[in-house]
PDB file of C-alpha atoms in Angstrom:
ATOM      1  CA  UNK A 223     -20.352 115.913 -73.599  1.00  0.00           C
ATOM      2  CA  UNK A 224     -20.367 115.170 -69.967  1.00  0.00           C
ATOM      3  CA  UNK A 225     -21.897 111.650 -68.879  1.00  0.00           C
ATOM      4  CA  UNK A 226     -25.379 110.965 -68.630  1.00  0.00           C
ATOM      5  CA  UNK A 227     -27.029 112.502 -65.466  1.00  0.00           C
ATOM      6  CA  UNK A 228     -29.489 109.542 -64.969  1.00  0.00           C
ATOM      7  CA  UNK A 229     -30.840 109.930 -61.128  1.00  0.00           C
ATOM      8  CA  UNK A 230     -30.814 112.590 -58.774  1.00  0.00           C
ATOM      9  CA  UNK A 231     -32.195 112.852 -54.697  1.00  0.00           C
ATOM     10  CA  UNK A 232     -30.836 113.758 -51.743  1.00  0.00           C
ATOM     11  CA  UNK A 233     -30.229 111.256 -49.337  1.00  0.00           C
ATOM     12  CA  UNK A 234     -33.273 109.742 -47.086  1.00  0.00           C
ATOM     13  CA  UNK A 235     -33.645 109.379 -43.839  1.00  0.00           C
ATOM     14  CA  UNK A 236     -34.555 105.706 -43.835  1.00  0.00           C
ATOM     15  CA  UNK A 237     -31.534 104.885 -46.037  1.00  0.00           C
ATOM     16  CA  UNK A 238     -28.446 106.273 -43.332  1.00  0.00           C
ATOM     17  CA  UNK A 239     -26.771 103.840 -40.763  1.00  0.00           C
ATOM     18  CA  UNK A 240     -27.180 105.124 -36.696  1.00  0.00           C
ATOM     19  CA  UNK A 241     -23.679 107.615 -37.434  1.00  0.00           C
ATOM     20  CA  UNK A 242     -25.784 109.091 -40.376  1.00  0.00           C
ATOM     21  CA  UNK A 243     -24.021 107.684 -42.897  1.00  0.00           C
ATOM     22  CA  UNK A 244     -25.551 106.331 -45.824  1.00  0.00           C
ATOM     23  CA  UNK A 245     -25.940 102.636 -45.583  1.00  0.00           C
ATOM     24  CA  UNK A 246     -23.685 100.306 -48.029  1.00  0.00           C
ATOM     25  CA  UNK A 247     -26.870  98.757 -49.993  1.00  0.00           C
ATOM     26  CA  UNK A 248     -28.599 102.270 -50.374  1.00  0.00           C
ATOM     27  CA  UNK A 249     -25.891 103.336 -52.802  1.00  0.00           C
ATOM     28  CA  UNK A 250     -27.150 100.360 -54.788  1.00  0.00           C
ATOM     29  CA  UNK A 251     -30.623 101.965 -54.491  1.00  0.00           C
ATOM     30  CA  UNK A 252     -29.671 105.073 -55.725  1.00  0.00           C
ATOM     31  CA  UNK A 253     -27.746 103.139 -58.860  1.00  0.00           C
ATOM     32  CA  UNK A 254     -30.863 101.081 -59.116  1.00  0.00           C
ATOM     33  CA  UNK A 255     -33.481 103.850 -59.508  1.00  0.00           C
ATOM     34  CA  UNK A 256     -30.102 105.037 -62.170  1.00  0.00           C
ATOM     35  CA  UNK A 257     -30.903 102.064 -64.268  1.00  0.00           C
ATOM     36  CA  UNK A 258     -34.396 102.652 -63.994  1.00  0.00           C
ATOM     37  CA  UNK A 259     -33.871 106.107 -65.469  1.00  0.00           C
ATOM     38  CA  UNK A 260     -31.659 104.469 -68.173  1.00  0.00           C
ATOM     39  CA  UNK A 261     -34.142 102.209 -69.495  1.00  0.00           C
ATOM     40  CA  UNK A 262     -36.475 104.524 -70.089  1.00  0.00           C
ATOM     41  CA  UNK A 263     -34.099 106.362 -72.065  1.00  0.00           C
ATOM     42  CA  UNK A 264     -33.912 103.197 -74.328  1.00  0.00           C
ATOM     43  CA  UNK A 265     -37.116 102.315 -75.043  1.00  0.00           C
ATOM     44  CA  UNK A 266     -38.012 100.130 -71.807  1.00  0.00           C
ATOM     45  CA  UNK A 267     -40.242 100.030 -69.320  1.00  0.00           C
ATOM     46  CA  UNK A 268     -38.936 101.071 -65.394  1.00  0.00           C
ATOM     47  CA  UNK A 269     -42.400  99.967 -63.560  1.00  0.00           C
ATOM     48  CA  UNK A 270     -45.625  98.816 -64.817  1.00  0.00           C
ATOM     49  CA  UNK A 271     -46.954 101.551 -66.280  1.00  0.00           C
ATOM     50  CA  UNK A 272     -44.611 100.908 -69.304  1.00  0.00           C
ATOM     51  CA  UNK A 273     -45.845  99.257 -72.357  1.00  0.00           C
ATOM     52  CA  UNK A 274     -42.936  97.750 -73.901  1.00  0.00           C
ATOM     53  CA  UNK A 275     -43.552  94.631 -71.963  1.00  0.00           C
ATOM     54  CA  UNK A 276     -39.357  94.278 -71.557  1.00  0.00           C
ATOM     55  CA  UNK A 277     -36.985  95.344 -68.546  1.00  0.00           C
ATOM     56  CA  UNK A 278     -33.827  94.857 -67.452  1.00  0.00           C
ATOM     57  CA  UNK A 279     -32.506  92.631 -64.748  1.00  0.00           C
ATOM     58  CA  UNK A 280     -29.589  92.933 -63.094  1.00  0.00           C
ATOM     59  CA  UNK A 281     -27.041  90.172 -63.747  1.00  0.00           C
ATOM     60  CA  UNK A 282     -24.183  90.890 -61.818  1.00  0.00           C
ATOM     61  CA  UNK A 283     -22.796  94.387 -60.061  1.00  0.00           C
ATOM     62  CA  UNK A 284     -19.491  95.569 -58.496  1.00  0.00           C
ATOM     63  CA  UNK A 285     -18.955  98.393 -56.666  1.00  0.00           C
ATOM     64  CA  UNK A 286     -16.354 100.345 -55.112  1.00  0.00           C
ATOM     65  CA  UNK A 287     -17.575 102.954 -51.882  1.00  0.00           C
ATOM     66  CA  UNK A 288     -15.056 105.832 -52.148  1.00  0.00           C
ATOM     67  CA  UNK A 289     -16.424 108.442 -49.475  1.00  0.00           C
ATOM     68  CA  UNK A 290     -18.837 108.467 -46.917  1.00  0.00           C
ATOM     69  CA  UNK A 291     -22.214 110.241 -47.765  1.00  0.00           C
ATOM     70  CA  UNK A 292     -23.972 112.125 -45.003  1.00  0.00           C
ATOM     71  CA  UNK A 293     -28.233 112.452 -44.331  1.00  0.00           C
ATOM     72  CA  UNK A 294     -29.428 114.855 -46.627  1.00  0.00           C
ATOM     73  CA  UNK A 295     -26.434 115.550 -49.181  1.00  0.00           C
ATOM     74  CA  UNK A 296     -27.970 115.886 -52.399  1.00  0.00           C
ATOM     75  CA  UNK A 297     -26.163 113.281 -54.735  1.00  0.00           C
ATOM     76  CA  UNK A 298     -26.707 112.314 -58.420  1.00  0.00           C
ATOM     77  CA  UNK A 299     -25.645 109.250 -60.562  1.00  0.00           C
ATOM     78  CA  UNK A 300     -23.481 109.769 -63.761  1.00  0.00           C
ATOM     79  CA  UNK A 301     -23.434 106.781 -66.093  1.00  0.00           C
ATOM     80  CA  UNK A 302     -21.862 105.530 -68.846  1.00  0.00           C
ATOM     81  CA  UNK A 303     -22.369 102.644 -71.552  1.00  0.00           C
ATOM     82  CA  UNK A 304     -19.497 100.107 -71.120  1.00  0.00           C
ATOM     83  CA  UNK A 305     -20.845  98.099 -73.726  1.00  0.00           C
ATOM     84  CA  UNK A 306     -23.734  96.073 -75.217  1.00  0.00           C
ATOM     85  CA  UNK A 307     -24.462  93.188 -77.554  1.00  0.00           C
ATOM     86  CA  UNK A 308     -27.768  91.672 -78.330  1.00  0.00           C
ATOM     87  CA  UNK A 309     -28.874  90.839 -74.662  1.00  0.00           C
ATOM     88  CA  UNK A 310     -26.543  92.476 -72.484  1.00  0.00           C
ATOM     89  CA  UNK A 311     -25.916  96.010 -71.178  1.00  0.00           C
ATOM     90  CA  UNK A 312     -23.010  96.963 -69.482  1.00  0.00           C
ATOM     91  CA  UNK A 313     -23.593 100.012 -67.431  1.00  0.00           C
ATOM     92  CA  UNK A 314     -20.921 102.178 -65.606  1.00  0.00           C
ATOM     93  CA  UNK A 315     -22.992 103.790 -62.699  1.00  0.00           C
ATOM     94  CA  UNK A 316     -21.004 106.987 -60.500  1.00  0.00           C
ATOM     95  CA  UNK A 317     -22.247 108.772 -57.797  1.00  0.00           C
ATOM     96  CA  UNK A 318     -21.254 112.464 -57.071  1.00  0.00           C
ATOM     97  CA  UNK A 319     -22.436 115.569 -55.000  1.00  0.00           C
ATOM     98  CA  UNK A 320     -21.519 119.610 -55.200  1.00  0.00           C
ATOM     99  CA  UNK A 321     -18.007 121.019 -54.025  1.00  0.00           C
ATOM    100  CA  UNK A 322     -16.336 116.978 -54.443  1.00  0.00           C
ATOM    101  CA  UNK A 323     -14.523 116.406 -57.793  1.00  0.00           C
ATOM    102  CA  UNK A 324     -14.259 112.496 -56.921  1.00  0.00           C
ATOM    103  CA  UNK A 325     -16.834 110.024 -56.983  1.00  0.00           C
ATOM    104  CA  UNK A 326     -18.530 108.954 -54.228  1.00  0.00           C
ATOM    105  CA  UNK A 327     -18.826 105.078 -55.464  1.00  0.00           C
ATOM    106  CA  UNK A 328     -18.761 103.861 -58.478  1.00  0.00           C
ATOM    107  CA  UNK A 329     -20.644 100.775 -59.768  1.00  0.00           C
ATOM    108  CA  UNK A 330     -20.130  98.518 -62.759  1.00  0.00           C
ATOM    109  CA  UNK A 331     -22.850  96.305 -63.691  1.00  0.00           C
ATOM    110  CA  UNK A 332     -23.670  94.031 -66.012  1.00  0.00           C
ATOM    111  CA  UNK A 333     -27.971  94.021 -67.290  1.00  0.00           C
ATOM    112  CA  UNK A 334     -30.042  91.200 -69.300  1.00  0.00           C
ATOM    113  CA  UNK A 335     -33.136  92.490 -71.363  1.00  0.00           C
ATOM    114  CA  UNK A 336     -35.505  90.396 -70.529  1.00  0.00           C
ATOM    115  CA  UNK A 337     -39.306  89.863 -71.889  1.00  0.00           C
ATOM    116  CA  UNK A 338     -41.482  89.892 -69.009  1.00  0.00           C
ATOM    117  CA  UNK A 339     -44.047  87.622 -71.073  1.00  0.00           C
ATOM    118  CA  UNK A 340     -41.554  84.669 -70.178  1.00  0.00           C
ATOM    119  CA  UNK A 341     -40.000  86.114 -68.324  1.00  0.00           C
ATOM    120  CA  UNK A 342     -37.130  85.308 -70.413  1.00  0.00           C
ATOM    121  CA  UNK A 343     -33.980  86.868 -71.925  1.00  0.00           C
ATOM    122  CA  UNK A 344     -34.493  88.585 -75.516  1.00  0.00           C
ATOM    123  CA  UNK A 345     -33.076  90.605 -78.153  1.00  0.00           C
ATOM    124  CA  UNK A 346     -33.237  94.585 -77.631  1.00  0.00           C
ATOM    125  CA  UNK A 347     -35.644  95.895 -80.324  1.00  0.00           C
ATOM    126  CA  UNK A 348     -34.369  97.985 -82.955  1.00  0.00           C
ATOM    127  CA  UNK A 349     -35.496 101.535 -81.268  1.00  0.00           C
ATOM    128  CA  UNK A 350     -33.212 100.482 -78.434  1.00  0.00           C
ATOM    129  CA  UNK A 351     -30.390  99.619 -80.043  1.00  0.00           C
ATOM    130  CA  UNK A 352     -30.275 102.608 -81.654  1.00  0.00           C
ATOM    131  CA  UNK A 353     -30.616 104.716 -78.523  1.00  0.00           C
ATOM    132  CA  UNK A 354     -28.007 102.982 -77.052  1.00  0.00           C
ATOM    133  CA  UNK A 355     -25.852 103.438 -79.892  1.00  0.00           C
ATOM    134  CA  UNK A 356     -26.571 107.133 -79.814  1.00  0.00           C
ATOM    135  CA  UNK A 357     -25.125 107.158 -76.065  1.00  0.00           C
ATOM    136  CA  UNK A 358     -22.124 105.366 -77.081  1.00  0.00           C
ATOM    137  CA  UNK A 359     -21.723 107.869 -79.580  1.00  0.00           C
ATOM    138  CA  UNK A 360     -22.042 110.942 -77.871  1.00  0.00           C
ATOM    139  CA  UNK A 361     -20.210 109.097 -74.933  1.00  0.00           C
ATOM    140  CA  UNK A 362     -16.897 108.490 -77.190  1.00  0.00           C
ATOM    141  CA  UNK A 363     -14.808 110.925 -75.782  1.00  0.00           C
ATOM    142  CA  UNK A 364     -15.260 110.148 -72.482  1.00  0.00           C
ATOM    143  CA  UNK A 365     -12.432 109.099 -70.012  1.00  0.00           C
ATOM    144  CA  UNK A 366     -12.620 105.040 -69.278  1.00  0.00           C
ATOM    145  CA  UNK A 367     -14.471 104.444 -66.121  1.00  0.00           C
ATOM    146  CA  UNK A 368     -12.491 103.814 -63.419  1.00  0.00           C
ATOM    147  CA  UNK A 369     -12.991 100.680 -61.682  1.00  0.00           C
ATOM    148  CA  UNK A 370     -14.128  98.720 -64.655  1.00  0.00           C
ATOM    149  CA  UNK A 371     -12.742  94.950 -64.563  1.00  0.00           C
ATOM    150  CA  UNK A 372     -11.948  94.789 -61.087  1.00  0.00           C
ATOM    151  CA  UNK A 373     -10.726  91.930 -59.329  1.00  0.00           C
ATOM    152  CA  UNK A 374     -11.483  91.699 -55.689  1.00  0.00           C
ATOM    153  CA  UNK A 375      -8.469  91.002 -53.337  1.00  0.00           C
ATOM    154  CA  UNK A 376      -6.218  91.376 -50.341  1.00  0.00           C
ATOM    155  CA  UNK A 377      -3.607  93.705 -51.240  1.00  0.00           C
ATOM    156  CA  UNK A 378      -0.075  92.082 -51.268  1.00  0.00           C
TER     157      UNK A 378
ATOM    158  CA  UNK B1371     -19.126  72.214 -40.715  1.00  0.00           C
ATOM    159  CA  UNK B1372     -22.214  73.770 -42.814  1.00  0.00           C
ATOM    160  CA  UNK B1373     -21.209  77.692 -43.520  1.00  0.00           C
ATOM    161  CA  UNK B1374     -21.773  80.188 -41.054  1.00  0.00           C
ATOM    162  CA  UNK B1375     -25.615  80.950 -40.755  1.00  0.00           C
ATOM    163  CA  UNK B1376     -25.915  85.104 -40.511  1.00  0.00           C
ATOM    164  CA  UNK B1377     -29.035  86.149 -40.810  1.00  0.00           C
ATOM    165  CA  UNK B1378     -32.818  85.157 -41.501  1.00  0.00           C
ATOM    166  CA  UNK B1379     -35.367  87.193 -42.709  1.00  0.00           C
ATOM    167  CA  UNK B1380     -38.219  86.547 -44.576  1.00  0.00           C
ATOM    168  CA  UNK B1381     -38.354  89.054 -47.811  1.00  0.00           C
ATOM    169  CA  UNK B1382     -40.689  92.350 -47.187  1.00  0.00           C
ATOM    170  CA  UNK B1383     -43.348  94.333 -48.589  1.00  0.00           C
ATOM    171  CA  UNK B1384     -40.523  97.555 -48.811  1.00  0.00           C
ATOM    172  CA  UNK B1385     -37.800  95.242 -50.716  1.00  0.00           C
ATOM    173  CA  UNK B1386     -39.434  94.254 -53.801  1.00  0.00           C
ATOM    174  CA  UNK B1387     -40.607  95.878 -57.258  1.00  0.00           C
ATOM    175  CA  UNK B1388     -43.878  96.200 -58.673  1.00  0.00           C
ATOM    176  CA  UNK B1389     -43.649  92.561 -59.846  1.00  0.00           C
ATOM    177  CA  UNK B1390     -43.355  91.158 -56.211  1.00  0.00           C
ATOM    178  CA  UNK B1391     -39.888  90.005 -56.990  1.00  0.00           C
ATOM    179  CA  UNK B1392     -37.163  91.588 -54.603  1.00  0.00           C
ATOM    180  CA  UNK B1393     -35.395  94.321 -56.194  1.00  0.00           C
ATOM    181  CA  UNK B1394     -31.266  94.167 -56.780  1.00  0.00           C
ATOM    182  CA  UNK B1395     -30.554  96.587 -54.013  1.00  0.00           C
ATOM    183  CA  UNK B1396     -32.286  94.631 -50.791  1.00  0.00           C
ATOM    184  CA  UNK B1397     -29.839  91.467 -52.218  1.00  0.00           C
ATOM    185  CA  UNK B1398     -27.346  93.557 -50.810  1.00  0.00           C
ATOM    186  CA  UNK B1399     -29.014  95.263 -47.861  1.00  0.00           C
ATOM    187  CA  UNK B1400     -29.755  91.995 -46.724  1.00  0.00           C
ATOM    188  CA  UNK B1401     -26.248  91.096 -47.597  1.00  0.00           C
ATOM    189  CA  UNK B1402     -25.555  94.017 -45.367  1.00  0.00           C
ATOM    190  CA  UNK B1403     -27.891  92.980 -41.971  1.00  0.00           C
ATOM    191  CA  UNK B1404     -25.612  89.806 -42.159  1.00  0.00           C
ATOM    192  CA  UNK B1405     -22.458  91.424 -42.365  1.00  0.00           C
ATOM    193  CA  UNK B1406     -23.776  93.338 -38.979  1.00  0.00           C
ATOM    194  CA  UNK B1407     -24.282  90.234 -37.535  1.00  0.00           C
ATOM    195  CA  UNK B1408     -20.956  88.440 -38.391  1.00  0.00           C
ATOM    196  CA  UNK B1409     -19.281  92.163 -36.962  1.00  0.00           C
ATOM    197  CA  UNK B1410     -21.385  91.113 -33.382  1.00  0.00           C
ATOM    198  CA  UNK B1411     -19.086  87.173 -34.222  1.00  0.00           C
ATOM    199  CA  UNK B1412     -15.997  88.914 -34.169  1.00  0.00           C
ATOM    200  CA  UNK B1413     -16.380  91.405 -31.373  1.00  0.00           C
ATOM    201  CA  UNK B1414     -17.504  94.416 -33.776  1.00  0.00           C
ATOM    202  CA  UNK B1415     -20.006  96.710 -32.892  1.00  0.00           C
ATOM    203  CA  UNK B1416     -23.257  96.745 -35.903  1.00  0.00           C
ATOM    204  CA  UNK B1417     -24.852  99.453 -34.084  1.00  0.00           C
ATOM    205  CA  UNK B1418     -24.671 102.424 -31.161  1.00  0.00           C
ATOM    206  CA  UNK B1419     -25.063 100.265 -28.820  1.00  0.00           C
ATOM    207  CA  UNK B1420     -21.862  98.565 -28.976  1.00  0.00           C
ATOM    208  CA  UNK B1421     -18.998  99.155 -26.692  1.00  0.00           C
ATOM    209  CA  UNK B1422     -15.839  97.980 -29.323  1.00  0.00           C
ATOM    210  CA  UNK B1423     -15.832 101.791 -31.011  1.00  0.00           C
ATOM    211  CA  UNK B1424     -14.680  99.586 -33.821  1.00  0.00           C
ATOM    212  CA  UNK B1425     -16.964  98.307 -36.512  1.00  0.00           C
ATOM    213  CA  UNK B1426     -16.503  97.083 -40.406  1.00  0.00           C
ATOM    214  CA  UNK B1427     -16.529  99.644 -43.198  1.00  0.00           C
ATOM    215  CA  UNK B1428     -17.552  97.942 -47.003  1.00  0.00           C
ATOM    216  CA  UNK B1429     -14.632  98.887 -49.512  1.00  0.00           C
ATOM    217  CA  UNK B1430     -15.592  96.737 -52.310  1.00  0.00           C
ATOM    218  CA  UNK B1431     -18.781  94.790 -53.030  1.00  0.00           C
ATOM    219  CA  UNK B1432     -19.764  92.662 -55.931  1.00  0.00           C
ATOM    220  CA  UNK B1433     -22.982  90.882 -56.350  1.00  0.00           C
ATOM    221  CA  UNK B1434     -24.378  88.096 -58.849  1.00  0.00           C
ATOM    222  CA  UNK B1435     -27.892  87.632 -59.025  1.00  0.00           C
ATOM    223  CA  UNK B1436     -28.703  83.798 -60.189  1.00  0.00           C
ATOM    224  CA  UNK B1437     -32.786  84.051 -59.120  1.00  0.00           C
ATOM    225  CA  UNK B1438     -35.239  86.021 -58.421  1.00  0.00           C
ATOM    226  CA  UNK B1439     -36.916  85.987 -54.974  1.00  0.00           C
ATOM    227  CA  UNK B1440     -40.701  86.326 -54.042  1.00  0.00           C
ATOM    228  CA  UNK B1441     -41.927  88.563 -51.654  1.00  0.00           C
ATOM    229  CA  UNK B1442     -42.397  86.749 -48.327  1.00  0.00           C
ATOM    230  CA  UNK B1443     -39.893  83.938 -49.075  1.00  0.00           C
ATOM    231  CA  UNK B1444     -37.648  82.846 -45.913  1.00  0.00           C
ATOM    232  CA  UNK B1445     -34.382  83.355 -46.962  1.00  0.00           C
ATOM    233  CA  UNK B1446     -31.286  83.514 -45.150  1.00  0.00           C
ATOM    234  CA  UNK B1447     -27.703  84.038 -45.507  1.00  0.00           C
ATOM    235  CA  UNK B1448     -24.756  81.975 -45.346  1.00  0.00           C
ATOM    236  CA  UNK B1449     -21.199  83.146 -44.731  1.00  0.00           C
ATOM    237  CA  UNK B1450     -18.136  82.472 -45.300  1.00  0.00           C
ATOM    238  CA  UNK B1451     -14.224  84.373 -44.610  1.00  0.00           C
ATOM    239  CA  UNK B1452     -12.757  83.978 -47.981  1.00  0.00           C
ATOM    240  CA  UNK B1453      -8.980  85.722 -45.912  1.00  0.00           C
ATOM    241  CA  UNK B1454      -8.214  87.942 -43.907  1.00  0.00           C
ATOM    242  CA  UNK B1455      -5.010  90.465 -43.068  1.00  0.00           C
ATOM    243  CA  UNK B1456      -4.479  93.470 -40.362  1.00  0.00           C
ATOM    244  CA  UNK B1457      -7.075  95.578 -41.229  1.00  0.00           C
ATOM    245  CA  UNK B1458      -9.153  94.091 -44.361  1.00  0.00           C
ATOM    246  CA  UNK B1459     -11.594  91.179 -44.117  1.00  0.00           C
ATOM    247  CA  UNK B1460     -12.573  88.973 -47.120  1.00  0.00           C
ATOM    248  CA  UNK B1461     -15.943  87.542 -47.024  1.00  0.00           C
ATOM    249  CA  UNK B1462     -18.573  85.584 -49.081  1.00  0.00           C
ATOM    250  CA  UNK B1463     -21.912  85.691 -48.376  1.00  0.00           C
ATOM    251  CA  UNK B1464     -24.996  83.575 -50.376  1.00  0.00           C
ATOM    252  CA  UNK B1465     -28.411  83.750 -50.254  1.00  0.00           C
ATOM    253  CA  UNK B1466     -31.038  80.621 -49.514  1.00  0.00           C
ATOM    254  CA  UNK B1467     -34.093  79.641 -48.954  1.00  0.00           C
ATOM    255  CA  UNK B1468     -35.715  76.107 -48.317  1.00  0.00           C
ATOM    256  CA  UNK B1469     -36.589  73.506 -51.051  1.00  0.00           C
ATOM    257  CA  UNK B1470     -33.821  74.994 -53.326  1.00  0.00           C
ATOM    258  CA  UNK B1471     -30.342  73.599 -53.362  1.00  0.00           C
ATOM    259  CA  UNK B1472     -28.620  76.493 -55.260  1.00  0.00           C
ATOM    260  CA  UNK B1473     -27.613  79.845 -53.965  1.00  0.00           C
ATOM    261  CA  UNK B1474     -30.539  82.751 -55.134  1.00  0.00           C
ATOM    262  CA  UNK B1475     -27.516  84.646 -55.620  1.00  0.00           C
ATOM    263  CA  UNK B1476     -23.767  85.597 -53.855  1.00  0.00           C
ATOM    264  CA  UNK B1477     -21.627  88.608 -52.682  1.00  0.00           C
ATOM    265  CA  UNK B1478     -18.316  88.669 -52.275  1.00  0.00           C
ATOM    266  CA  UNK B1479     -16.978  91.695 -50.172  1.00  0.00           C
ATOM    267  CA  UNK B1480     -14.094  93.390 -48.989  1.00  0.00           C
ATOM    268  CA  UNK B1481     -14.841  94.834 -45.461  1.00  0.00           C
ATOM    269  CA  UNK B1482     -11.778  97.072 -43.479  1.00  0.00           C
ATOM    270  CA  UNK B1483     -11.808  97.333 -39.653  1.00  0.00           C
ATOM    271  CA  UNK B1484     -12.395 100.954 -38.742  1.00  0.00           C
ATOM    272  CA  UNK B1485     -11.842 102.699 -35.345  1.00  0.00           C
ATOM    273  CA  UNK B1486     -14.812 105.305 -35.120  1.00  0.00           C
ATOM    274  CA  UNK B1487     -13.246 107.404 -32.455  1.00  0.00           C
ATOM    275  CA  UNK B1488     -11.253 108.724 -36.437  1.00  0.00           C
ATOM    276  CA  UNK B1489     -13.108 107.250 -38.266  1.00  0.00           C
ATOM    277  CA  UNK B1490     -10.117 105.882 -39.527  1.00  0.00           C
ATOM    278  CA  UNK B1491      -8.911 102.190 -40.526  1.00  0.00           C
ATOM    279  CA  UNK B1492      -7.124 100.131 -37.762  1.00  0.00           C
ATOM    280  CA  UNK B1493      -5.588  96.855 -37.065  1.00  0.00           C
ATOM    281  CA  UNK B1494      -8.237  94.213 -35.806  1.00  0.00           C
ATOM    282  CA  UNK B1495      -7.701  93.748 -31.952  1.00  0.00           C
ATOM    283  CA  UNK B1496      -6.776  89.803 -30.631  1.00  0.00           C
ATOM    284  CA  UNK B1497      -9.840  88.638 -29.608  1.00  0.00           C
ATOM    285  CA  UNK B1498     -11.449  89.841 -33.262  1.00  0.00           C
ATOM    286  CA  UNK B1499      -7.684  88.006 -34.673  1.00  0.00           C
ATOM    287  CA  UNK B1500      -8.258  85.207 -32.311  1.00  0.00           C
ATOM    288  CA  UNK B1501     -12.452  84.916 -33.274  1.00  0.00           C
ATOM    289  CA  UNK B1502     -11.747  85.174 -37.246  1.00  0.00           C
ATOM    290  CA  UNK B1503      -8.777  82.603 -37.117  1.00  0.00           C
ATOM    291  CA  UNK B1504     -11.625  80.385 -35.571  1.00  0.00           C
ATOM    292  CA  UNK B1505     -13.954  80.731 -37.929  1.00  0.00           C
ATOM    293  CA  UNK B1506     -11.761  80.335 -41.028  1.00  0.00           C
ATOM    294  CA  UNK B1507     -10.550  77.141 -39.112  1.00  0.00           C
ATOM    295  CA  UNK B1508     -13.915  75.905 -38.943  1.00  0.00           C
ATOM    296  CA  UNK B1509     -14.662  76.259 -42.383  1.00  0.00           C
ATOM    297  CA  UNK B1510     -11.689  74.537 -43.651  1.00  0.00           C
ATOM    298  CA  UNK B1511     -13.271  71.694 -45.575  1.00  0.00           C
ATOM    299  CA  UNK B1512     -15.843  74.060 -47.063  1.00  0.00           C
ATOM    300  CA  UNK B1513     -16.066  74.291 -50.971  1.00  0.00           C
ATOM    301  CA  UNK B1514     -14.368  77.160 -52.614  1.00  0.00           C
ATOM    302  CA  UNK B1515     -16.430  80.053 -52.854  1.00  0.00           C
ATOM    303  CA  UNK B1516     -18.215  80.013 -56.754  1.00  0.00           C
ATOM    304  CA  UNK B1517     -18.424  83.773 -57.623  1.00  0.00           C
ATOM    305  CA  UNK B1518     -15.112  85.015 -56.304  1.00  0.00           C
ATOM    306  CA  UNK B1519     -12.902  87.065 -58.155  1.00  0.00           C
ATOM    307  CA  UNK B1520     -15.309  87.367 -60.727  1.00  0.00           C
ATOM    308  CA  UNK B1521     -14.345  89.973 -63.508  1.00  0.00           C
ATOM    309  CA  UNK B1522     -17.604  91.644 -65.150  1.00  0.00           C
ATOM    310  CA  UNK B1523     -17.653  91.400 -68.868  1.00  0.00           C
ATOM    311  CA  UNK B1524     -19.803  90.326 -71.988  1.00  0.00           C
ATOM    312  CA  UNK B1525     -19.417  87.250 -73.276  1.00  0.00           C
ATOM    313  CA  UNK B1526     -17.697  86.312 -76.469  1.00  0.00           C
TER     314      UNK B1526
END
């Protein structure tokens, strides 16, 4: 099974730098509206129209730009479960487009269900856990993501 | 010497979620505006109508989100040059706003200097050498930077 196909769009006018290029946060954008895809794949609730009065909120992100991405290029996000445990998600975001084997960027990131009664961190609910532990299944025999674990430095 | 100050803004309608709160992506984009603004420091051009035909590409990024952020809230950006070698620059950037001593959340980022005539990478010229050695000597007695070379992972 390939990865999860989470997002989709082609990129925006409003998101591309004056060389239209797409900007460095925008690929975030595109890997947030991801996440909001993912959620609702587990259970949660992307906007307010949801009813499961829980989210997710991003904790902590990395990512790596690998190409440039022109105005227009239709791209779409791949992702991958890293890991979970009672409160955390760990999310492997990857952005591609036609005719390009390699990723575009990838993006590791690290998510805290939260209860938006609080707001304040909580437990995933049963019906998510076991969503998420039927995309870690059908997930298993995928290759390990990339640029998991990074450290940041200057080379040598 | 307080870190450098790199950009002010006060959080808009377009940046935040349907909870008022500003969504993970606009961190970084205004993360991003600030990174512009330290290239116009160093002799870089942000934009078109710069004469350098150099400017900084983002490599590497990696973002921690310690609180959310209201829509309309002055915030602004400190930064600070974690190294630096030929062609790669090391920076740290945090978010602030007034009445609220700790960071609303930090980037660390690794930038490389980019000739746009290519595009490809290219040495930093002297004055850009001569402008970053300045600023890193001006922020000697800073504290270390908190959320560098972070590795992502759950806890436990």
């Amino acid at each position: 099974m390939p990865a999860l196909t989470t997002y989709r769009t082609p990129v925006q006018e409003g998101w591309v730098d004056y060389n239209g290029h797409l900007r460095d946060a925008y690929y975030l954008l595109i890997f947030s509206y991801a996440t909001d895809a993912l959620m609702e794949r587990i259970g949660l609730d992307a906007d307010s129209r949801g009813q499961s009065g829980h989210s997710l909120f991003t904790l902590e992100a990395h990512i790596n730009y690998l190409h440039e991405v022109k105005l227009g290029t239709e791209v779409w996000v791949q992702t991958q479960i890293v890991g979970f445990d009672k409160k955390r998600l760990h999310v492997y975001h990857s952005l591609h487009r036609v005719g390009f084997d390699e990723a575009l960027a990838a993006s590791e990131q690290m998510l805290l269900h939260v209860d938006l009664a609080g707001p304040k961190s909580a437990p995933f609910g049963e019906r998510s856990v076991a969503l998420l532990q039927g995309l870690r299944e059908a997930q298993r025999d995928l290759p390990p993501a990339e640029f998991v674990g990074r450290v940041m430095r200057l080379p040598g």
